[in-house]
mmCIF file of C-alpha atoms in Angstrom:
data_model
loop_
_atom_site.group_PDB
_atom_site.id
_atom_site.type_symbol
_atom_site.label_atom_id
_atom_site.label_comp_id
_atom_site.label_asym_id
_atom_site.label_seq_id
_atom_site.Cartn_x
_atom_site.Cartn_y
_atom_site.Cartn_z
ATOM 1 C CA UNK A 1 -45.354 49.847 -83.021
ATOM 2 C CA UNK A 2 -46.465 50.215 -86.690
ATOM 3 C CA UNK A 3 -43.678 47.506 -87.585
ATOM 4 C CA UNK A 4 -44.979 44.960 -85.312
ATOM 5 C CA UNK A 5 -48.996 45.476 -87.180
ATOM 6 C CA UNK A 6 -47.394 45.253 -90.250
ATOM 7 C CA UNK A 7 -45.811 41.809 -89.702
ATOM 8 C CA UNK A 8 -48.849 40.331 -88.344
ATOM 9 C CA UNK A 9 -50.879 41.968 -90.839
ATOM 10 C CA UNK A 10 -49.211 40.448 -93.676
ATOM 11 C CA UNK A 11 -49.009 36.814 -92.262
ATOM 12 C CA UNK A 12 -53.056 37.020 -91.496
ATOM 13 C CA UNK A 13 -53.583 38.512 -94.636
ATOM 14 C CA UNK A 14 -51.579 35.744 -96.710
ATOM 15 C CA UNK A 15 -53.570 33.196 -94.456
ATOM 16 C CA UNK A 16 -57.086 34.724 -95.820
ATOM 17 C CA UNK A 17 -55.747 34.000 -98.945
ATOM 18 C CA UNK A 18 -54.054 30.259 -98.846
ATOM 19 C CA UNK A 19 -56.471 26.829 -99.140
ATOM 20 C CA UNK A 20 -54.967 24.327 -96.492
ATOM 21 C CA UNK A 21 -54.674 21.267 -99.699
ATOM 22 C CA UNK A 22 -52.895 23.214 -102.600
ATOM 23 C CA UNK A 23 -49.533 22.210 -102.782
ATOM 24 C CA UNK A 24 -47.949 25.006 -103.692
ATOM 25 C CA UNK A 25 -48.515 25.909 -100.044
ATOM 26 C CA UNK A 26 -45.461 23.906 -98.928
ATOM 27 C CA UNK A 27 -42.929 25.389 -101.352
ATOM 28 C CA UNK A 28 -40.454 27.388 -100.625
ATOM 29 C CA UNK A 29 -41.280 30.502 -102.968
ATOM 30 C CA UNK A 30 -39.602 33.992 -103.380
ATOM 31 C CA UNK A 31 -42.248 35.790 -101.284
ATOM 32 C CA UNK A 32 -41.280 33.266 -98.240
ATOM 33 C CA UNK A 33 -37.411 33.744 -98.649
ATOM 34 C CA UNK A 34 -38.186 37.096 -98.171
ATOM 35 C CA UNK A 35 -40.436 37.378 -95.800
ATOM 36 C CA UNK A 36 -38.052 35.123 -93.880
ATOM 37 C CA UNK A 37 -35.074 37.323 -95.091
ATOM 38 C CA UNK A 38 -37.066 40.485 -93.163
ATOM 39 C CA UNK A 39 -38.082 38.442 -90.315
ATOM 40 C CA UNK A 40 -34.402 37.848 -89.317
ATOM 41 C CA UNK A 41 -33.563 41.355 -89.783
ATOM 42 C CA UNK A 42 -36.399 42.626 -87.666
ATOM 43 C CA UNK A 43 -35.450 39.978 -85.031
ATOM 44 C CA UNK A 44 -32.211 39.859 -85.429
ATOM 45 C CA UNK A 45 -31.201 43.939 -86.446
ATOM 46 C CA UNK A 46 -32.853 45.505 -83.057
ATOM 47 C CA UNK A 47 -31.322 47.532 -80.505
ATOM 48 C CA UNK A 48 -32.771 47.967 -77.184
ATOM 49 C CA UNK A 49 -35.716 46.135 -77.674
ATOM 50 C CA UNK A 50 -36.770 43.130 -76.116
ATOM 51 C CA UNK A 51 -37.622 42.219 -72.620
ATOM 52 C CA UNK A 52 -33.927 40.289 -71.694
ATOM 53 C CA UNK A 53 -31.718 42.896 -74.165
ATOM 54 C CA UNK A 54 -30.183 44.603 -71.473
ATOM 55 C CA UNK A 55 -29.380 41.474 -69.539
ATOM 56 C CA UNK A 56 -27.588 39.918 -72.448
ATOM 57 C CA UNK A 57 -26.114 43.464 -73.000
ATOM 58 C CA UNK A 58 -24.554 43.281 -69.776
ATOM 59 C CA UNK A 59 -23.644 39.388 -69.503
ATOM 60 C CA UNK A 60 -21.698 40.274 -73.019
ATOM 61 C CA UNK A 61 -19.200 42.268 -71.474
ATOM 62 C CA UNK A 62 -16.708 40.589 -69.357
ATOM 63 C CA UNK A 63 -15.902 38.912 -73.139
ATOM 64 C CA UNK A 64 -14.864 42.158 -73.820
ATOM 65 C CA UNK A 65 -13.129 42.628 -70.669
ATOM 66 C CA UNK A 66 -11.467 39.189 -69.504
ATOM 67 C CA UNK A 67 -9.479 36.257 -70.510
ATOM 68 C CA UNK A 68 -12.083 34.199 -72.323
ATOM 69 C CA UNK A 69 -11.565 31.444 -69.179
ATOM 70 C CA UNK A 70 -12.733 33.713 -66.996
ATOM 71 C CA UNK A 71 -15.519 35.030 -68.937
ATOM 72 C CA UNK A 72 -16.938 31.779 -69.661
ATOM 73 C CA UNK A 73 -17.278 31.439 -66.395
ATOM 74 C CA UNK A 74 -20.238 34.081 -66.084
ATOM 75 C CA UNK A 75 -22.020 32.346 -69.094
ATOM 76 C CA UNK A 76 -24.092 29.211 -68.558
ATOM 77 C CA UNK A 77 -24.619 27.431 -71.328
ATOM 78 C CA UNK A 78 -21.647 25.903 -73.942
ATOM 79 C CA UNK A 79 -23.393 27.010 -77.415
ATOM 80 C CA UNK A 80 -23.994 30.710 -75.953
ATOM 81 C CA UNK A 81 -20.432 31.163 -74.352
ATOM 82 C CA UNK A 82 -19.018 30.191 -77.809
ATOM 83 C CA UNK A 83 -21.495 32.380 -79.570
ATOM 84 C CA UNK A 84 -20.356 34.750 -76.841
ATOM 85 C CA UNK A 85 -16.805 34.445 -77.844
ATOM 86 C CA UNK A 86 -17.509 35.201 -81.260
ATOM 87 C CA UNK A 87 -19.688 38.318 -80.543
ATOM 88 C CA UNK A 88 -16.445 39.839 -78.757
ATOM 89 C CA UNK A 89 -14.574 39.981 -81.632
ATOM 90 C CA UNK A 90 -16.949 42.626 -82.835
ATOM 91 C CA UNK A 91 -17.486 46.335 -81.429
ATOM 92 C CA UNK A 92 -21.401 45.530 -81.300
ATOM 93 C CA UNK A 93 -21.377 41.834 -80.610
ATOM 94 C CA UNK A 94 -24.798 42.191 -79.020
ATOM 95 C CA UNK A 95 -26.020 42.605 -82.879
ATOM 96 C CA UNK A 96 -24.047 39.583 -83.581
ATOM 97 C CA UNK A 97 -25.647 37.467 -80.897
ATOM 98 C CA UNK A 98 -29.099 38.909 -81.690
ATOM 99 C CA UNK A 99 -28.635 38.006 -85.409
ATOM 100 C CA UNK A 100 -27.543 34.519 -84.900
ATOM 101 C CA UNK A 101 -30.899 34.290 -83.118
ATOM 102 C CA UNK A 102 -32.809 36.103 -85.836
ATOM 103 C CA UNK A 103 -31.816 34.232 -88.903
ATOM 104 C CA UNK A 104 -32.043 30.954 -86.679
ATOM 105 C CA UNK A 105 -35.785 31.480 -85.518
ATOM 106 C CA UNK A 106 -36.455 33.033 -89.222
ATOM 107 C CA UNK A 107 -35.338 29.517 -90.818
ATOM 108 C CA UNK A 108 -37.066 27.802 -88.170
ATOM 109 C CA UNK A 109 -40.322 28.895 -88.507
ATOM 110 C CA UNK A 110 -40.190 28.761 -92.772
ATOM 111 C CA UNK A 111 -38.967 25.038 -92.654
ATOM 112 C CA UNK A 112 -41.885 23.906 -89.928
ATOM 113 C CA UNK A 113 -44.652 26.935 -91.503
ATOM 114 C CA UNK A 114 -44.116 25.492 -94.814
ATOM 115 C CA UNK A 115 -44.865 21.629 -93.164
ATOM 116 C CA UNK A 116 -48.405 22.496 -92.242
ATOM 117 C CA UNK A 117 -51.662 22.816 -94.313
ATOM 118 C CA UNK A 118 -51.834 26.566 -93.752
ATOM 119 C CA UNK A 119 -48.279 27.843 -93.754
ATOM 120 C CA UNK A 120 -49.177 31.727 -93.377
ATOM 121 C CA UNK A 121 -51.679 30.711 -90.515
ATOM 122 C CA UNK A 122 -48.921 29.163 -88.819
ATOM 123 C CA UNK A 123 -47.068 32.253 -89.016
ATOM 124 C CA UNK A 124 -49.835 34.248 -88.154
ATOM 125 C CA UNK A 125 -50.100 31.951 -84.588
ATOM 126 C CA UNK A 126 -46.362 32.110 -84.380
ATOM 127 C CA UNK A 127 -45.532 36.387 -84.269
ATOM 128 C CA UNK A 128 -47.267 37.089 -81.660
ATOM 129 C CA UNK A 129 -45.717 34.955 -78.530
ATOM 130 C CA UNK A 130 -43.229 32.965 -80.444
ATOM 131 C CA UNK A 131 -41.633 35.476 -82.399
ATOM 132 C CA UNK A 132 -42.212 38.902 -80.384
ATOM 133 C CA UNK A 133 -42.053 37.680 -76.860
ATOM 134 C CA UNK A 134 -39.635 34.618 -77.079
ATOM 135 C CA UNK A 135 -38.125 35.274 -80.246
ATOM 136 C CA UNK A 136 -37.017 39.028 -78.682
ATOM 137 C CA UNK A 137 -37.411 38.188 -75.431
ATOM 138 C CA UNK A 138 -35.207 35.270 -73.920
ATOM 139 C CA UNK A 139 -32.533 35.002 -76.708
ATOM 140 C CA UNK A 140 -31.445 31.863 -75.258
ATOM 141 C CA UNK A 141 -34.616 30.096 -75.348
ATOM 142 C CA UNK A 142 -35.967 31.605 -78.860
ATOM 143 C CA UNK A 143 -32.792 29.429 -80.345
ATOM 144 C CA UNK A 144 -33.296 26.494 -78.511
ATOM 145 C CA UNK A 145 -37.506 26.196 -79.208
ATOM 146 C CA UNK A 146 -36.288 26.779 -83.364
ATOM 147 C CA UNK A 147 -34.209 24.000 -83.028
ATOM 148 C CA UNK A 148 -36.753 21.898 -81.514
ATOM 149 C CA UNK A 149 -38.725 23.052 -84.074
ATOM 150 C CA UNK A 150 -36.993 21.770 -86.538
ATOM 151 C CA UNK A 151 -36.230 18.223 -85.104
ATOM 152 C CA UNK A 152 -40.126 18.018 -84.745
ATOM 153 C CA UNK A 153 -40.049 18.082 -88.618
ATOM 154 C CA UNK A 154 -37.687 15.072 -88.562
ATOM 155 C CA UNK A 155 -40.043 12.978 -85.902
ATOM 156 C CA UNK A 156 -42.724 13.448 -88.010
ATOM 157 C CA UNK A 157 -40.416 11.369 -90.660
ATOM 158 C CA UNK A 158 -39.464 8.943 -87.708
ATOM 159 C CA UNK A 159 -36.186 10.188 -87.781
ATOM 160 C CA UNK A 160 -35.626 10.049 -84.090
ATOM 161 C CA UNK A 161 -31.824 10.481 -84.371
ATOM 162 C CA UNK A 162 -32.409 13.529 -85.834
ATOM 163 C CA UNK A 163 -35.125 14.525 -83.656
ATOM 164 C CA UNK A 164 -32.571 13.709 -80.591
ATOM 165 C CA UNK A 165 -29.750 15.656 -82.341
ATOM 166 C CA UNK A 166 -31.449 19.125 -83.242
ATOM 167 C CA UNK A 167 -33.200 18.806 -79.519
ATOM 168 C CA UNK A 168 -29.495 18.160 -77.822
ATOM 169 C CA UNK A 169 -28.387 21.621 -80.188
ATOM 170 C CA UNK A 170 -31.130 23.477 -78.693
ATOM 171 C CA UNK A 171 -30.255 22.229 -75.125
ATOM 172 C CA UNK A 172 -26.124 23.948 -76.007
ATOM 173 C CA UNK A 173 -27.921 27.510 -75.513
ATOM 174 C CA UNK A 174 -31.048 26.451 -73.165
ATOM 175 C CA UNK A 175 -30.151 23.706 -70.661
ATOM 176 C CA UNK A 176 -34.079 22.984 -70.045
ATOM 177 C CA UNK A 177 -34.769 21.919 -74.085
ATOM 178 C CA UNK A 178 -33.073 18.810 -72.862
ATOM 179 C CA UNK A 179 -36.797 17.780 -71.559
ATOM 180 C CA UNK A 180 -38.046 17.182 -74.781
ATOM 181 C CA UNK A 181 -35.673 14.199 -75.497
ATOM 182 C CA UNK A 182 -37.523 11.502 -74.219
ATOM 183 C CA UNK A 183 -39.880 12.231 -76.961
ATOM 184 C CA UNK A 184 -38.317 10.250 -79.519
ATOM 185 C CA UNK A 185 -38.145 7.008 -77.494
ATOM 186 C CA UNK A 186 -41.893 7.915 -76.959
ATOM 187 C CA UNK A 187 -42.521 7.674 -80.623
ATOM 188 C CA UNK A 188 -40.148 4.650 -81.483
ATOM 189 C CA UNK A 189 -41.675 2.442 -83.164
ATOM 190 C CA UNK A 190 -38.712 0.107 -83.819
ATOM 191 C CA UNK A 191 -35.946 -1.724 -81.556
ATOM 192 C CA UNK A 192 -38.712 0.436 -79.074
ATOM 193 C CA UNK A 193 -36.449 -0.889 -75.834
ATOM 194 C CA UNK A 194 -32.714 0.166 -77.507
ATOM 195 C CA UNK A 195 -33.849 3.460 -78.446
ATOM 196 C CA UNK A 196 -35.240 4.340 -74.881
ATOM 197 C CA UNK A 197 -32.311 2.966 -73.342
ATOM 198 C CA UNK A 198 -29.822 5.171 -75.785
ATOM 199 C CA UNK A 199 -32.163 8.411 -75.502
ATOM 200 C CA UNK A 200 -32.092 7.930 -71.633
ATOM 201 C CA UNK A 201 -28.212 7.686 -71.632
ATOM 202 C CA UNK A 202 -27.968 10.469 -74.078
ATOM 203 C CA UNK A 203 -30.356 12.385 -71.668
ATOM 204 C CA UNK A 204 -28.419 11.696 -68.676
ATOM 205 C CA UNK A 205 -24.988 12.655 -69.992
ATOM 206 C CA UNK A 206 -26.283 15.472 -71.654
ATOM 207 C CA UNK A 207 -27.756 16.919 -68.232
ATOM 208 C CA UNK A 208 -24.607 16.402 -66.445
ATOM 209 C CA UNK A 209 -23.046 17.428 -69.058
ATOM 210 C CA UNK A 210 -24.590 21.210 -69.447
ATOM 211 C CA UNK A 211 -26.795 21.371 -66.436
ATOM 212 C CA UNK A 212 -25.381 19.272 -63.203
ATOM 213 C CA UNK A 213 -23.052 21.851 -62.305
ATOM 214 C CA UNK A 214 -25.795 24.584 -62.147
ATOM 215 C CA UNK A 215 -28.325 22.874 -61.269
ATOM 216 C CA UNK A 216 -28.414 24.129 -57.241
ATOM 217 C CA UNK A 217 -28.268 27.232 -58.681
ATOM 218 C CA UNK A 218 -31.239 26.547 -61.242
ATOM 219 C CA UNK A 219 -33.021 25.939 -58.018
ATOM 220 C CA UNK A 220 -32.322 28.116 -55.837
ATOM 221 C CA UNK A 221 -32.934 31.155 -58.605
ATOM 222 C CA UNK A 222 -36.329 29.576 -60.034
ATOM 223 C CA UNK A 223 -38.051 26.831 -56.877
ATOM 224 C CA UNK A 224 -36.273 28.217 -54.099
ATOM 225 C CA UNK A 225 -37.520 31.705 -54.285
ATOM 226 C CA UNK A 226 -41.117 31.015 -55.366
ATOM 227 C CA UNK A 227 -40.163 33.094 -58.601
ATOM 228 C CA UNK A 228 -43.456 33.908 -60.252
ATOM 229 C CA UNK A 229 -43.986 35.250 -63.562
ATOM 230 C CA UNK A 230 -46.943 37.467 -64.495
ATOM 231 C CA UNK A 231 -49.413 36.111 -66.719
ATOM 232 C CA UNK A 232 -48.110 32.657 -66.695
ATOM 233 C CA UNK A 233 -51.466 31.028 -66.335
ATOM 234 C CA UNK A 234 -53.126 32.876 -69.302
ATOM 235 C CA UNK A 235 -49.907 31.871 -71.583
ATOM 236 C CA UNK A 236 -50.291 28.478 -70.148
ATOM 237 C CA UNK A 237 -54.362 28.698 -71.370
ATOM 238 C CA UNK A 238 -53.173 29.365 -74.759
ATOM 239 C CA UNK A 239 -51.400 26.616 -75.339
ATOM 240 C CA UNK A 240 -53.993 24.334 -73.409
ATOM 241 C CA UNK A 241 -56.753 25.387 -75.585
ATOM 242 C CA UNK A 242 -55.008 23.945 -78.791
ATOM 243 C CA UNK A 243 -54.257 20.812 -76.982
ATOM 244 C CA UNK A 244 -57.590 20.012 -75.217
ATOM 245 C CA UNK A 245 -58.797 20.610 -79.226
ATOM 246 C CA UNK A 246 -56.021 17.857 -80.759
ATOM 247 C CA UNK A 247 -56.325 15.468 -77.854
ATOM 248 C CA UNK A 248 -60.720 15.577 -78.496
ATOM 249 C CA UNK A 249 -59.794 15.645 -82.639
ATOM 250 C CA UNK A 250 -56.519 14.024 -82.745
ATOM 251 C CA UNK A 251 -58.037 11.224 -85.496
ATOM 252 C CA UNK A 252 -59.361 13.726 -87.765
ATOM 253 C CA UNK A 253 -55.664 15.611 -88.168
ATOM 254 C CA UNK A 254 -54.399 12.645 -90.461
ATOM 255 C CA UNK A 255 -51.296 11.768 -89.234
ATOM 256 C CA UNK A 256 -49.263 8.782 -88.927
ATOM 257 C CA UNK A 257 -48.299 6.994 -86.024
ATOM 258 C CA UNK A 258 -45.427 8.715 -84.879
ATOM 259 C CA UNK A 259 -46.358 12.148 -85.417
ATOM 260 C CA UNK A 260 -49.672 11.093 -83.937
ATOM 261 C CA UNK A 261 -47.891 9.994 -80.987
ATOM 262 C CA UNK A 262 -45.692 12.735 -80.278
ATOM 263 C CA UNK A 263 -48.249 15.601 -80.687
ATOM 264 C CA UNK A 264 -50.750 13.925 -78.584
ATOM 265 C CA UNK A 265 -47.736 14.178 -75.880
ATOM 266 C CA UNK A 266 -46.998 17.329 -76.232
ATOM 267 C CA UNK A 267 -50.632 18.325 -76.304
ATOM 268 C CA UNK A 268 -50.788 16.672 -73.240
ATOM 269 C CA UNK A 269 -47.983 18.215 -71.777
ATOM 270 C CA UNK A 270 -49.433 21.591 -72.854
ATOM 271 C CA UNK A 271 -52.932 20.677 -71.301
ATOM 272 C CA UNK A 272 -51.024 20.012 -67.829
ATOM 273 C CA UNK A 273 -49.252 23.400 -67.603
ATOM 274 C CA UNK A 274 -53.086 24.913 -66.231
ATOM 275 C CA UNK A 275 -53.037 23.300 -63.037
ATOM 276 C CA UNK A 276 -48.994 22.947 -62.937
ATOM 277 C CA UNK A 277 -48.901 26.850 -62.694
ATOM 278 C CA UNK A 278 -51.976 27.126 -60.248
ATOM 279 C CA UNK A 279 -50.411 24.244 -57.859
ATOM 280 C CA UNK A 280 -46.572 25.107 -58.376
ATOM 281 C CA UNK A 281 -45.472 27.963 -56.098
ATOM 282 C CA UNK A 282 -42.912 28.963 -58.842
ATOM 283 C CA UNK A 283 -45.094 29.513 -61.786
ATOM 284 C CA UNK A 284 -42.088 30.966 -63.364
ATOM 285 C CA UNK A 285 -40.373 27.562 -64.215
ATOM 286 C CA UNK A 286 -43.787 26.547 -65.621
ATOM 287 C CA UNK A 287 -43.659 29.449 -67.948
ATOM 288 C CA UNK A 288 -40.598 28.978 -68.929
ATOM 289 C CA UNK A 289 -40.527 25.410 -69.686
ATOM 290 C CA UNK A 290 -43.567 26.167 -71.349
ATOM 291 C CA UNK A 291 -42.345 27.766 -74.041
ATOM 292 C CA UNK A 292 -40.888 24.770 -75.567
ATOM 293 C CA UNK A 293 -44.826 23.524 -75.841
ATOM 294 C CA UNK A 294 -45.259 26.810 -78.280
ATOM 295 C CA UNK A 295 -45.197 24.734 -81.201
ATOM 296 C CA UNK A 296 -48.440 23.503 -80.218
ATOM 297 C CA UNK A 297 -50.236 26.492 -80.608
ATOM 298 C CA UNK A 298 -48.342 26.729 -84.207
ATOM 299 C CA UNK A 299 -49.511 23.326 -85.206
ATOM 300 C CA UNK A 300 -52.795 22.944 -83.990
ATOM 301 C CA UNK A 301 -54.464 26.454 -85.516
ATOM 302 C CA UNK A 302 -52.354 25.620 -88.615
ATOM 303 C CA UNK A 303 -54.170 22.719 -89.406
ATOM 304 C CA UNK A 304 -57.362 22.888 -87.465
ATOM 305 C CA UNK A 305 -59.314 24.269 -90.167
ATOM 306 C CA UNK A 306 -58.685 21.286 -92.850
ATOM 307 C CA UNK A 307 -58.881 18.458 -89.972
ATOM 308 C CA UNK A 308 -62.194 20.043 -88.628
ATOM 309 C CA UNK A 309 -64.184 21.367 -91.249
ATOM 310 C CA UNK A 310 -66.642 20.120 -93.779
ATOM 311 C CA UNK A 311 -66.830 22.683 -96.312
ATOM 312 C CA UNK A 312 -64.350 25.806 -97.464
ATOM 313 C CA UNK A 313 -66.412 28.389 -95.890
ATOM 314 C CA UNK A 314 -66.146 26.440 -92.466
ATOM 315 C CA UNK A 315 -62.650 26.413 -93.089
ATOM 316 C CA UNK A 316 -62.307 29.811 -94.080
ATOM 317 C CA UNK A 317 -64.602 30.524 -90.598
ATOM 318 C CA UNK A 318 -61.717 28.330 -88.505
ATOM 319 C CA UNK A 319 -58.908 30.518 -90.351
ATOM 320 C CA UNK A 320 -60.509 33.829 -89.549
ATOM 321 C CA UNK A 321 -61.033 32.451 -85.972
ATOM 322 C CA UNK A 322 -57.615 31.784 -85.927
ATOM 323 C CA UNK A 323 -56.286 35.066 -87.083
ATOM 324 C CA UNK A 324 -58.600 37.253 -84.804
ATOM 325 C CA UNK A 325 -57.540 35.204 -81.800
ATOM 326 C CA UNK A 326 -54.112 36.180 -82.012
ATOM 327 C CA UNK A 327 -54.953 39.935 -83.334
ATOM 328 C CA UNK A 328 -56.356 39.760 -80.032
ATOM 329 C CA UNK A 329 -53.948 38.137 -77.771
ATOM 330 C CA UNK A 330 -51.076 40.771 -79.741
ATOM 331 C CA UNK A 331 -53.078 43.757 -78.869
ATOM 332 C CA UNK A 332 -53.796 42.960 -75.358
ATOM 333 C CA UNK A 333 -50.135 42.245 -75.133
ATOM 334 C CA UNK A 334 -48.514 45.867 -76.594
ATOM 335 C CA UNK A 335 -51.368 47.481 -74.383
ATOM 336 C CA UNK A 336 -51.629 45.779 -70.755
ATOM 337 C CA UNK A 337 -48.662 43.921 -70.722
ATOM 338 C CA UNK A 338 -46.719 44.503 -67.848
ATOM 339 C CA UNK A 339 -43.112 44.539 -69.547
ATOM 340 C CA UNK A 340 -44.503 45.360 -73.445
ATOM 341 C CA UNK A 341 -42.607 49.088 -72.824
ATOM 342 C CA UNK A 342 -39.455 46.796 -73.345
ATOM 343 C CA UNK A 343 -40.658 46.276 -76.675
ATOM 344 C CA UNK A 344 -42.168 49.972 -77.667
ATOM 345 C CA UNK A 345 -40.938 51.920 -79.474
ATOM 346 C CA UNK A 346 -38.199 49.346 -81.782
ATOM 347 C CA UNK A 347 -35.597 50.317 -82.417
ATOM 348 C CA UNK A 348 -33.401 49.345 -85.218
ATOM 349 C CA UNK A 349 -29.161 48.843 -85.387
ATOM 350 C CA UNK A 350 -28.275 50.622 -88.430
ATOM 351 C CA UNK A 351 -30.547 53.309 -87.774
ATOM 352 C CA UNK A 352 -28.542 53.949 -84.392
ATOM 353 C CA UNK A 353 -25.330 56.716 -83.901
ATOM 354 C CA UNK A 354 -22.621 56.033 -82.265
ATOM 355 C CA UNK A 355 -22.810 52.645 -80.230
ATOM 356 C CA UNK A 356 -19.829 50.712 -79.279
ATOM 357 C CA UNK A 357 -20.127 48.399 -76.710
ATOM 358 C CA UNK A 358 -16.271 47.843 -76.162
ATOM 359 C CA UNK A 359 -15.961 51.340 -75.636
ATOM 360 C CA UNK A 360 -18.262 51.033 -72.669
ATOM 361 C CA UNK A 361 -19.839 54.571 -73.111
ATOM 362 C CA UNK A 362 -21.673 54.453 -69.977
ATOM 363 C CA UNK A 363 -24.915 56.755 -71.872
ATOM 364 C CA UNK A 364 -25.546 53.071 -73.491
ATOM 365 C CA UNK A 365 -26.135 51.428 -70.261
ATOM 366 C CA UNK A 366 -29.747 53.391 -70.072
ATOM 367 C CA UNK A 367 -31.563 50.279 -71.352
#
């Protein structure tokens, strides 16, 4: 557990420490790199820890096992099954598959941290939920939300190509990230009616494309059966509580139209999640889809304190606030969360004897 305090420790205590307007914020500095360099290691170099591990464990093996035809067939999205692939070639894939997603989420996070006012606040925000229980959790998802992280950082530019390409990436190992396309033709500002006409087509192939064969199944598995997920309306409050504060403040965060217009969407989007998980009788496809609304939380705290306050000790007050909040929300987790034993005590690769997943030693299957 230590390991987990001592990430979060170090983010909030580098947050005390930064003032939102100094550039030298937004640089990408040695004690980043590494922090980044650790981050993908620690996300990346675990064994047996994480609430989905011993799913992917298992869905790993018939690459092992089977032609890679017929092995595809038990994976479900194209990016995965060919990261899949890969991972077979290797005793331990499962470290190969969890490092891809480590070093992914780790670059994510410096590239958009390093956009806001208050980089190390952002990462503060972002270990608790984004990194520890998405980032460790649903593989799959943790690699799709840093992609859309990083095409967030190219529609604040305008670049909606971009935007639409690092989204469409993120949908090759998450199906569901393809909801955020229609974004960008949100945001267009130019040739407004072409570029909602060529995201919509891109949106529709792209469905059929990854989704429409498994898309009764999608159903059945997440609508059908009234799946519910535990503590899907407080994860939904968290990221409703930074968007009620940019959709009241929005004008005060500075930024330009197209930025302006897409986080006042997703902020939106975030707000609606309350009520979408109290009226929906599968709260777990709310939580789920939520997670690509996590950025929010990320932004929002990141640069709350220089759009809000009128002094440095006010923003120094907003910081703190910050910081506690998710102290908070990361303790409550590790000690009444219902699947936190997943995560307790971690456990790292190298430090392991004897695995070899090929070798199907069935004393590894005790996840």
């Amino acid at each position: 557990m230590l390991i987990y305090w001592i990430f979060l420790g170090f983010a909030g205590f580098m947050a005390l420490l930064e003032q939102g307007n100094e550039e030298a914020n937004h640089r990408v500095n040695f004690l980043w790199i590494m922090f980044s360099i650790a981050l993908a290691l620690f996300i990346g170099g675990r064994w047996k820890t994480g609430g989905d591990w011993g799913n992917y464990y298992v869905n790993l093996e018939p690459f092992y096992w089977l032609t890679v035809d017929k092995a595809a067939v038990t994976s479900k999205d194209v990016g995965y099954t060919a990261l899949s692939i890969v991972a077979s070639w290797f005793p331990t894939g499962i470290v190969f598959i969890t490092m891809v997603s480590g070093i992914t989420m780790a670059v994510a996070l410096m590239l958009f941290c390093l956009a806001q006012k208050r980089p190390w606040l952002c990462m503060t925000v972002a270990f608790p939920y984004l990194v520890v229980v998405c980032g460790m959790g649903y593989i799959r998802q943790g690699i799709a939300v840093s992609f859309i992280m990083i095409g967030l950082l190219a529609l604040d530019r305008e670049k909606i190509g971009r935007y639409t390409a690092w989204v469409a990436t993120g949908a090759l190992f998450h199906g569901t990230a393809l909801i955020l396309i229609p974004l960008g033709a949100i945001t267009s500002r130019r040739n407004r009616l072409f570029v909602i006409a060529v995201i919509a087509a891109i949106t529709i192939i792209s469905f059929q494309w990854l989704i429409g064969s498994r898309a009764d199944a999608l159903v059945d598995n997440y609508v059908d059966t009234d799946a519910s997920s535990s503590g899907a309306l407080v994860r939904s409050f968290m990221s409703a509580l930074p968007g009620l504060i940019f959709l009241r403040f929005r004008k005060q965060f500075g930024l330009e139209r197209s930025a302006l217009l897409a986080w006042t969407a997703l902020s939106m989007a975030a707000v609606a999640t309350v009520p979408a998980v109290m009226l929906f009788s599968s709260s777990t496809v709310v939580d789920r889809l939520g997670l690509y609304l996590l950025p929010v939380q990320c932004f929002v705290y990141a640069n709350m304190p220089d759009a809000l306050a009128r002094s440095r000790q006010e923003r120094q007050l907003y910081a703190v606030g910050a910081i506690l909040l998710y102290v908070g929300v990361f303790f409550t987790f590790i000690n009444y969360g219902d699947h936190a034993k997943s995560w307790f005590p971690y456990r790292f690769y190298l430090f392991e004897d004897g695995i070899c997943l090929e070798c199907g030693d069935p004393g590894d299957r005790d996840y």
